C-alpha atoms as an extended CHARMM CRD file, in Angstrom:
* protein
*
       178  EXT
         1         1  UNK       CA             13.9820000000        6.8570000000       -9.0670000000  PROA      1               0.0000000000
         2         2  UNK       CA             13.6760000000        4.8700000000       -5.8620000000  PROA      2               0.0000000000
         3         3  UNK       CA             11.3540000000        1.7660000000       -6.0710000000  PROA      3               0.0000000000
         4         4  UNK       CA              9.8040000000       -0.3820000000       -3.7120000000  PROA      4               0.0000000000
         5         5  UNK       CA             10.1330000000       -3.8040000000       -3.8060000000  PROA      5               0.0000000000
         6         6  UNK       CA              8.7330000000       -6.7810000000       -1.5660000000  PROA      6               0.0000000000
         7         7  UNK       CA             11.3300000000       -8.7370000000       -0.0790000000  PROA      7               0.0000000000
         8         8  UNK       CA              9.4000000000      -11.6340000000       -0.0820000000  PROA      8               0.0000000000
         9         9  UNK       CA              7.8760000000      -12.0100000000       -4.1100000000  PROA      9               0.0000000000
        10        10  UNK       CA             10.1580000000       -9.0910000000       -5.6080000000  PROA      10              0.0000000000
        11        11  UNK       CA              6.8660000000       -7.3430000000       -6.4710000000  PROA      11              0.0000000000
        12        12  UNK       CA              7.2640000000       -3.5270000000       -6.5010000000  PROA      12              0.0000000000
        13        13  UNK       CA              4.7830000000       -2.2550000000       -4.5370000000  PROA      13              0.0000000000
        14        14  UNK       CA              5.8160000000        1.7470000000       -5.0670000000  PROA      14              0.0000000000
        15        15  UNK       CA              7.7310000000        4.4200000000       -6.2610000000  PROA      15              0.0000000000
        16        16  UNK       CA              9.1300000000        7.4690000000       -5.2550000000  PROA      16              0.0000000000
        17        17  UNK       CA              6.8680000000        9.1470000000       -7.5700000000  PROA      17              0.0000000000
        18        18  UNK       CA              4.2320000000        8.9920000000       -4.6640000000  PROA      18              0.0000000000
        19        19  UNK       CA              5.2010000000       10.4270000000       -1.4210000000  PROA      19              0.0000000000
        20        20  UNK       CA              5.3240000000        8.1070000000        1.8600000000  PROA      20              0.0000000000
        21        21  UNK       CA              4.1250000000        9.7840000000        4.8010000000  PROA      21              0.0000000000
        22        22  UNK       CA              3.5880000000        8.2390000000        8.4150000000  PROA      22              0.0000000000
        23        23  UNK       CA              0.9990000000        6.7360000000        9.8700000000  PROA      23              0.0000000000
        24        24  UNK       CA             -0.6440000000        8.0020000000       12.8570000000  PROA      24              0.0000000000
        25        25  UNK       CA             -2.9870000000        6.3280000000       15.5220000000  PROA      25              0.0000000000
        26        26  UNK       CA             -5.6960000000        7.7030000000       17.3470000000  PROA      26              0.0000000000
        27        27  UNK       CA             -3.6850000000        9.9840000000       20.1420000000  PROA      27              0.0000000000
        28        28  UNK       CA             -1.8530000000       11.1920000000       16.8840000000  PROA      28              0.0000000000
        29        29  UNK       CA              1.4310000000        9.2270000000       17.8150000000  PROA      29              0.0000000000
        30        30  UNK       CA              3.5690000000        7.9940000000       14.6380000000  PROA      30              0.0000000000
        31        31  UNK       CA              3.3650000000        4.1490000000       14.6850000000  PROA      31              0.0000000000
        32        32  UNK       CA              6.7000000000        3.2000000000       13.9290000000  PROA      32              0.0000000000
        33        33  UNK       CA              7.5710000000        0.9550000000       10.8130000000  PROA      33              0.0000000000
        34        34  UNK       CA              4.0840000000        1.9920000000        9.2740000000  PROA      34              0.0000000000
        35        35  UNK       CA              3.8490000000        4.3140000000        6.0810000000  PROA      35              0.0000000000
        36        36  UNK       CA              0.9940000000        5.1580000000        4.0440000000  PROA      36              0.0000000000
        37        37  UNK       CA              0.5070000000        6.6960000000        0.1150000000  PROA      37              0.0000000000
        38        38  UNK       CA             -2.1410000000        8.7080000000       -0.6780000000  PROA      38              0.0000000000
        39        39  UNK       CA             -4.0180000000        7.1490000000       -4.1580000000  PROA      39              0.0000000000
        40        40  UNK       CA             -6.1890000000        9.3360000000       -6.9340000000  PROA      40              0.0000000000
        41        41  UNK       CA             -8.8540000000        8.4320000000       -9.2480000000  PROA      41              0.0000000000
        42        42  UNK       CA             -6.9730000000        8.9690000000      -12.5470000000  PROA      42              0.0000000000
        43        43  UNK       CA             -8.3650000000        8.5420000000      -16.4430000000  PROA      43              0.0000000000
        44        44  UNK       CA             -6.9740000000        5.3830000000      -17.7080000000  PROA      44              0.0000000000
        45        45  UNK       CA             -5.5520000000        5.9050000000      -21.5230000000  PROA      45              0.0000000000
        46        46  UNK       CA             -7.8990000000        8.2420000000      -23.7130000000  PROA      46              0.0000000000
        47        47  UNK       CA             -6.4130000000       10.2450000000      -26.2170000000  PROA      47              0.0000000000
        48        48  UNK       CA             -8.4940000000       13.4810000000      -25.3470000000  PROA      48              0.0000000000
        49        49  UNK       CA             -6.3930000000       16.8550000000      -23.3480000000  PROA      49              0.0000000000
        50        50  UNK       CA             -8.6380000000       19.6480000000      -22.1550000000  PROA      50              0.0000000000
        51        51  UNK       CA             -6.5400000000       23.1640000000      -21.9010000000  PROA      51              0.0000000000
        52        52  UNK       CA             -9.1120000000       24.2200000000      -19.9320000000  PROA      52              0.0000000000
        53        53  UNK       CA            -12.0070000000       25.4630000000      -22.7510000000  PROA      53              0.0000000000
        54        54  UNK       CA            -13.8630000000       22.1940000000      -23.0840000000  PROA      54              0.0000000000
        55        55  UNK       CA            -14.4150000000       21.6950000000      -26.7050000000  PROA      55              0.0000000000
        56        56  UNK       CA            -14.3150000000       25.0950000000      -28.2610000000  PROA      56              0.0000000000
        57        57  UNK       CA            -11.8720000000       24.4100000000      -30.4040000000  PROA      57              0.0000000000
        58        58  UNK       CA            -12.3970000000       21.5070000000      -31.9070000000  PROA      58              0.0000000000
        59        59  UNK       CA            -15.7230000000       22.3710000000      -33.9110000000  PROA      59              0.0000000000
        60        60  UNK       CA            -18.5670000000       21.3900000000      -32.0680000000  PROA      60              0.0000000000
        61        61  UNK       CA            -18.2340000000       24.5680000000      -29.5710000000  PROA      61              0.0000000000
        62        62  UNK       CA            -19.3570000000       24.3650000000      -26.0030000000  PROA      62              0.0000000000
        63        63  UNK       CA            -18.6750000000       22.0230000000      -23.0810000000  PROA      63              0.0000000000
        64        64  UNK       CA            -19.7170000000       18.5600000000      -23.5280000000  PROA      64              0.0000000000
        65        65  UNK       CA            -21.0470000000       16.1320000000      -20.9230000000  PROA      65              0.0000000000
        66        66  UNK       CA            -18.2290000000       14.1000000000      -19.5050000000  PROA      66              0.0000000000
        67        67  UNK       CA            -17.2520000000       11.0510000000      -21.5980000000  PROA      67              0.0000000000
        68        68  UNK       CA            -19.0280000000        8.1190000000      -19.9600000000  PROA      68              0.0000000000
        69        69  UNK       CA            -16.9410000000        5.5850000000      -21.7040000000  PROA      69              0.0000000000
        70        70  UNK       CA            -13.3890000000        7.2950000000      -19.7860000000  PROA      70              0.0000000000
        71        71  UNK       CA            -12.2490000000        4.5020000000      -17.5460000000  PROA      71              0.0000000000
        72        72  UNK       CA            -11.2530000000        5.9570000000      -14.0470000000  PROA      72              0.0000000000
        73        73  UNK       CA             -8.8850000000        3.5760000000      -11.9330000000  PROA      73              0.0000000000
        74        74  UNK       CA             -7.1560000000        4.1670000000       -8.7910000000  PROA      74              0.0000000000
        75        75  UNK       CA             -3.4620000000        5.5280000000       -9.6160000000  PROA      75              0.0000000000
        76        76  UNK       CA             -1.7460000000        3.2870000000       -7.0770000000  PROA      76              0.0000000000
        77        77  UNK       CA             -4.1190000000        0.2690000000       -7.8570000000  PROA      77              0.0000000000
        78        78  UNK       CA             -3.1870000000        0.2910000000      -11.5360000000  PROA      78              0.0000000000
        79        79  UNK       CA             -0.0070000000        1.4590000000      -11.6250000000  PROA      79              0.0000000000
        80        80  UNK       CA              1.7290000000       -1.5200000000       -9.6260000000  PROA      80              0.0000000000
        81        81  UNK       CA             -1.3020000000       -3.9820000000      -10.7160000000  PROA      81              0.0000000000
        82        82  UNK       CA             -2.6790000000       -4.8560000000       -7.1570000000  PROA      82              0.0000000000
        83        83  UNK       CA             -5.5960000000       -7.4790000000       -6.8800000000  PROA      83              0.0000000000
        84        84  UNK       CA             -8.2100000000       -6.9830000000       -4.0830000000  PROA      84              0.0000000000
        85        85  UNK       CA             -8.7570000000      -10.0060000000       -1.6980000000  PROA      85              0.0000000000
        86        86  UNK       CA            -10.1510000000      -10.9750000000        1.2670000000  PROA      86              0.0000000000
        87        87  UNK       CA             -8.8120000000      -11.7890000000        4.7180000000  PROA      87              0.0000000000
        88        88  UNK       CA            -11.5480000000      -13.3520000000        6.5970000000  PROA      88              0.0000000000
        89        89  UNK       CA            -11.7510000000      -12.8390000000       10.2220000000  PROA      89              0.0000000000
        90        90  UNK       CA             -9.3640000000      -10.1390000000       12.7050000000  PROA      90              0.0000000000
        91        91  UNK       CA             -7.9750000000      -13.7740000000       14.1130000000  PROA      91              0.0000000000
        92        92  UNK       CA             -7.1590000000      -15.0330000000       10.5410000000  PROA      92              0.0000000000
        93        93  UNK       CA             -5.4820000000      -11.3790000000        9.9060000000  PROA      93              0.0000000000
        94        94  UNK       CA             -3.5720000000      -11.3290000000       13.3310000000  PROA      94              0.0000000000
        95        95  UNK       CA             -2.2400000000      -15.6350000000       12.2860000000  PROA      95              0.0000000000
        96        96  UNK       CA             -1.1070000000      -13.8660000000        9.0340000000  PROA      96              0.0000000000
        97        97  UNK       CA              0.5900000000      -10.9750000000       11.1160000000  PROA      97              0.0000000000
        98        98  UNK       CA              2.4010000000      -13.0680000000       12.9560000000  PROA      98              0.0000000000
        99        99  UNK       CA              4.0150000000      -15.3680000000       10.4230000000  PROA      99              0.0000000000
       100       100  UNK       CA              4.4070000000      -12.5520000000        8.4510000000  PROA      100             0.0000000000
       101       101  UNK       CA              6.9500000000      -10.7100000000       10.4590000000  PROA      101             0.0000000000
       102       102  UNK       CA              8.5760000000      -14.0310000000       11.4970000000  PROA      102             0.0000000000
       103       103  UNK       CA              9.2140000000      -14.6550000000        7.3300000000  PROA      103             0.0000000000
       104       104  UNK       CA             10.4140000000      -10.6220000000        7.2720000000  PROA      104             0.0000000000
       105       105  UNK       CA             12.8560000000      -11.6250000000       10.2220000000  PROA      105             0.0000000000
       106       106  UNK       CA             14.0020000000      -15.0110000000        8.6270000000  PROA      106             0.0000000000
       107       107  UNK       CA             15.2290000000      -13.5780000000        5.5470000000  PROA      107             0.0000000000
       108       108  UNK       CA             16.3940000000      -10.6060000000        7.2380000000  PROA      108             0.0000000000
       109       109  UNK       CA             18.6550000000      -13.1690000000        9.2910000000  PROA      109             0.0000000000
       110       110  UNK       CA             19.3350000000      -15.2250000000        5.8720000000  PROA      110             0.0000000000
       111       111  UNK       CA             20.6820000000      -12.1000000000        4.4360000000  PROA      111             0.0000000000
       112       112  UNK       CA             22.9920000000      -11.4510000000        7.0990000000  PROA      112             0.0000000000
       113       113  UNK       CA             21.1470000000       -7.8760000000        8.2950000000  PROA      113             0.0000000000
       114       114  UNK       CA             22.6780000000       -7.0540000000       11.1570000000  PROA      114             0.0000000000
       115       115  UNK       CA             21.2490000000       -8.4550000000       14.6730000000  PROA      115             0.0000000000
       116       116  UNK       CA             20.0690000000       -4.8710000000       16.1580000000  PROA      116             0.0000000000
       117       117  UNK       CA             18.5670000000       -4.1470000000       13.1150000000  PROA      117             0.0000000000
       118       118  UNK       CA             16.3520000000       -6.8660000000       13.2280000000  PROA      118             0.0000000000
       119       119  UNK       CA             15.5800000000       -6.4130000000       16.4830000000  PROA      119             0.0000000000
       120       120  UNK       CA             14.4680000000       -3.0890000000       15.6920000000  PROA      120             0.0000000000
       121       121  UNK       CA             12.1440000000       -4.6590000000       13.2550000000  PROA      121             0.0000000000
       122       122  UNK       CA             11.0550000000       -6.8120000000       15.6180000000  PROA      122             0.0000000000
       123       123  UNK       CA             10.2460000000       -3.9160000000       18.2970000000  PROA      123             0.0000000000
       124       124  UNK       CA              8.1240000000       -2.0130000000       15.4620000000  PROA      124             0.0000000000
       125       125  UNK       CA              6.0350000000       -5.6730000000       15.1400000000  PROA      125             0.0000000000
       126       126  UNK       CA              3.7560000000       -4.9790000000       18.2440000000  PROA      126             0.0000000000
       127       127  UNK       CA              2.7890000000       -1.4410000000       17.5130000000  PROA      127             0.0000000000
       128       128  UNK       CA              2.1860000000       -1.6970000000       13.6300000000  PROA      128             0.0000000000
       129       129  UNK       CA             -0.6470000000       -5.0760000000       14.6050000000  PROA      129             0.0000000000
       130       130  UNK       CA             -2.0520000000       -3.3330000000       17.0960000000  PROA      130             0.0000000000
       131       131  UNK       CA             -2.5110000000       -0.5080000000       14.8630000000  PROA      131             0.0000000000
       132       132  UNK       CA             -3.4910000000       -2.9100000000       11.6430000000  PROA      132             0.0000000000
       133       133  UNK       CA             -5.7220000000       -5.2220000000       13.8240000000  PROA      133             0.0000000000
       134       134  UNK       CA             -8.0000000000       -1.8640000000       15.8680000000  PROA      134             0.0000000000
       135       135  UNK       CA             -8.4070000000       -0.6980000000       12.0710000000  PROA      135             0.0000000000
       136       136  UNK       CA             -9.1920000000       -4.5020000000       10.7050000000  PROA      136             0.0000000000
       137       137  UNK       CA            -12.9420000000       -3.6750000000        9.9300000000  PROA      137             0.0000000000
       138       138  UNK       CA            -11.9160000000       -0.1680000000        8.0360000000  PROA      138             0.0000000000
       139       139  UNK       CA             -9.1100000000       -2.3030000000        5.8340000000  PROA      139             0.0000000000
       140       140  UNK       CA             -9.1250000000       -3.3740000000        2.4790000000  PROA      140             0.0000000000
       141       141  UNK       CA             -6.4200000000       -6.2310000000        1.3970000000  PROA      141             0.0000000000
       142       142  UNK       CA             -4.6330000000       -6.2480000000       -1.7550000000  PROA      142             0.0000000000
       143       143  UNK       CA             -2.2420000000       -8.9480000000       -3.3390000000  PROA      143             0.0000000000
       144       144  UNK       CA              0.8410000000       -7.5920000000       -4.8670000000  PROA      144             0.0000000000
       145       145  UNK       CA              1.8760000000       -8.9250000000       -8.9430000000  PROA      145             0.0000000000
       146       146  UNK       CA              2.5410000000      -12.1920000000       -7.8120000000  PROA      146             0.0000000000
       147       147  UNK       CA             -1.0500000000      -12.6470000000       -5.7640000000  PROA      147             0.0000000000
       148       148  UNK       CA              0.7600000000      -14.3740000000       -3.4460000000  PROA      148             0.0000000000
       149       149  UNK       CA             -0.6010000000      -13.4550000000       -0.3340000000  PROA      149             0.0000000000
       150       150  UNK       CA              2.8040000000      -13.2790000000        1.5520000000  PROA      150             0.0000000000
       151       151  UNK       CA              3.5440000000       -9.5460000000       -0.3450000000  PROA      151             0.0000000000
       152       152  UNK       CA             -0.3840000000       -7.9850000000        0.7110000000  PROA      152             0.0000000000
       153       153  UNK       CA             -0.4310000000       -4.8090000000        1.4790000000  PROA      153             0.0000000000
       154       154  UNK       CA             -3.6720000000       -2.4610000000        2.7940000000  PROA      154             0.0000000000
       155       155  UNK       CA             -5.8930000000        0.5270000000        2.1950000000  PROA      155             0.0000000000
       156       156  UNK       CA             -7.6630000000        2.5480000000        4.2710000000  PROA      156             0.0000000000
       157       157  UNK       CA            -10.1090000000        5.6830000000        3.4760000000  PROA      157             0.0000000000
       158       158  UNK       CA             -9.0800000000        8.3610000000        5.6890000000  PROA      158             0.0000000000
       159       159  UNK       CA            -12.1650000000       10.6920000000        7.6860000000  PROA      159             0.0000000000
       160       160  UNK       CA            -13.6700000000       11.8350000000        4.7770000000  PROA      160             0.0000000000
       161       161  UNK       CA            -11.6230000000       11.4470000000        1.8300000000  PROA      161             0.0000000000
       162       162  UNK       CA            -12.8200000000        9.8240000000       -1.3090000000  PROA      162             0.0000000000
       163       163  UNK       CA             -9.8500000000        7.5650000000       -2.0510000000  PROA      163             0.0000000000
       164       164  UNK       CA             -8.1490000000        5.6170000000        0.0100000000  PROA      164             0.0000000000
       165       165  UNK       CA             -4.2910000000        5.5410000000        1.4480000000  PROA      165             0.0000000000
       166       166  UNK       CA             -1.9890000000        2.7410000000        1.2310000000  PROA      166             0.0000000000
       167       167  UNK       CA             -0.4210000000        1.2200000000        4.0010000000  PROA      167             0.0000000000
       168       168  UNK       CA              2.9900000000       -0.7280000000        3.9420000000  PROA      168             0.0000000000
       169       169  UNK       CA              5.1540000000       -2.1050000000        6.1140000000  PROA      169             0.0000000000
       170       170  UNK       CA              8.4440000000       -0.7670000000        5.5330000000  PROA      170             0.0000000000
       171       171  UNK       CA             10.5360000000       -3.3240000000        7.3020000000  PROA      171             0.0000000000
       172       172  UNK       CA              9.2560000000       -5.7620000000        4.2650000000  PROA      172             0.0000000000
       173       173  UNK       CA             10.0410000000       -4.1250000000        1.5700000000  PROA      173             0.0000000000
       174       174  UNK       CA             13.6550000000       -2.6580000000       -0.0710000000  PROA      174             0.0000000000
       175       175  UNK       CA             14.1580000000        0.5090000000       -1.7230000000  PROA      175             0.0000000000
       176       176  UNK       CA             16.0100000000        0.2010000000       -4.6150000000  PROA      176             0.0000000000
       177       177  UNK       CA             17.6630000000        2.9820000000       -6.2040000000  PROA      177             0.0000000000
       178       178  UNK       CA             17.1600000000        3.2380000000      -10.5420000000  PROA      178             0.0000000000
């Protein structure tokens, strides 16, 4: 199993057990550095499993209204405990971008990554703001485990879906093989 961590809090942000696939602006180009999950509207415990004939078996016959009391959460949401927040304005967001990727390079640099591969980092930076910051209005923030604000990450509801993807920026978080 391959998880995701922040490099920043040591939050895990993802698994393997939800596919990463890229992001792509308007002209359909790949931005580079950006990934994105798709997320579901799962049932949240209950003990309940319906083999596909409602409640014929189990006395009362029939199919039953859906159980209002079922609590539905977003799978990615719940599963690695992100918190909502807010941003405030596309200037505030584009201050946070930048000292974001400075922090990403810092302790990229503190642990001794090597120089192009920062720099490739680095090169991604421009492309994966100007992507973040066009979409700003269309972007919801979330705080990672920690709710520390350095380890956000950000969903966006593609044309007409229902649920939203995830967006990460790859160059800030580790894989780490289990």
């Amino acid at each position: 199993m391959i998880v995701y961590v922040c490099q920043i809090t040591g939050d895990e942000l993802l698994s393997d057990a939800y596919s990463l696939l890229p992001v792509t602006d308007d002209e359909g180009n790949v931005v580079e550095g950006l990934m994105q999950c798709e997320s579901n509207q799962i049932v949240k415990g209950g003990g309940e499993i319906d083999i596909g004939c409602g409640n014929s078996f189990g006395g009362e016959g029939g199919d039953d209204a859906p159980d209002d009391t079922v609590e539905m959460v977003n799978n990615v949401v719940d599963g690695f405990q992100y918190t909502e927040t807010q941003v405030g304005t596309a200037m505030d967001f584009k201050t946070w971008l930048k000292e974001y990727m400075q922090k990403i390079r810092a302790l990229k640099k503190e642990k001794g990554i090597p120089k192009p591969e920062i720099q490739a980092f680095m090169a991604q930076a421009p492309g994966i703001a100007k992507y973040l910051l066009k979409n700003f209005n269309d972007l919801q923030f979330f705080l990672g485990p920690a709710f520390d604000p350095d380890s956000m990450v950000f969903s966006i509801y593609p044309d007409g879906a229902t649920n939203p993807n995830f967006l990460y920026i790859m160059g800030g978080i580790d894989a780490n093989k289990f």
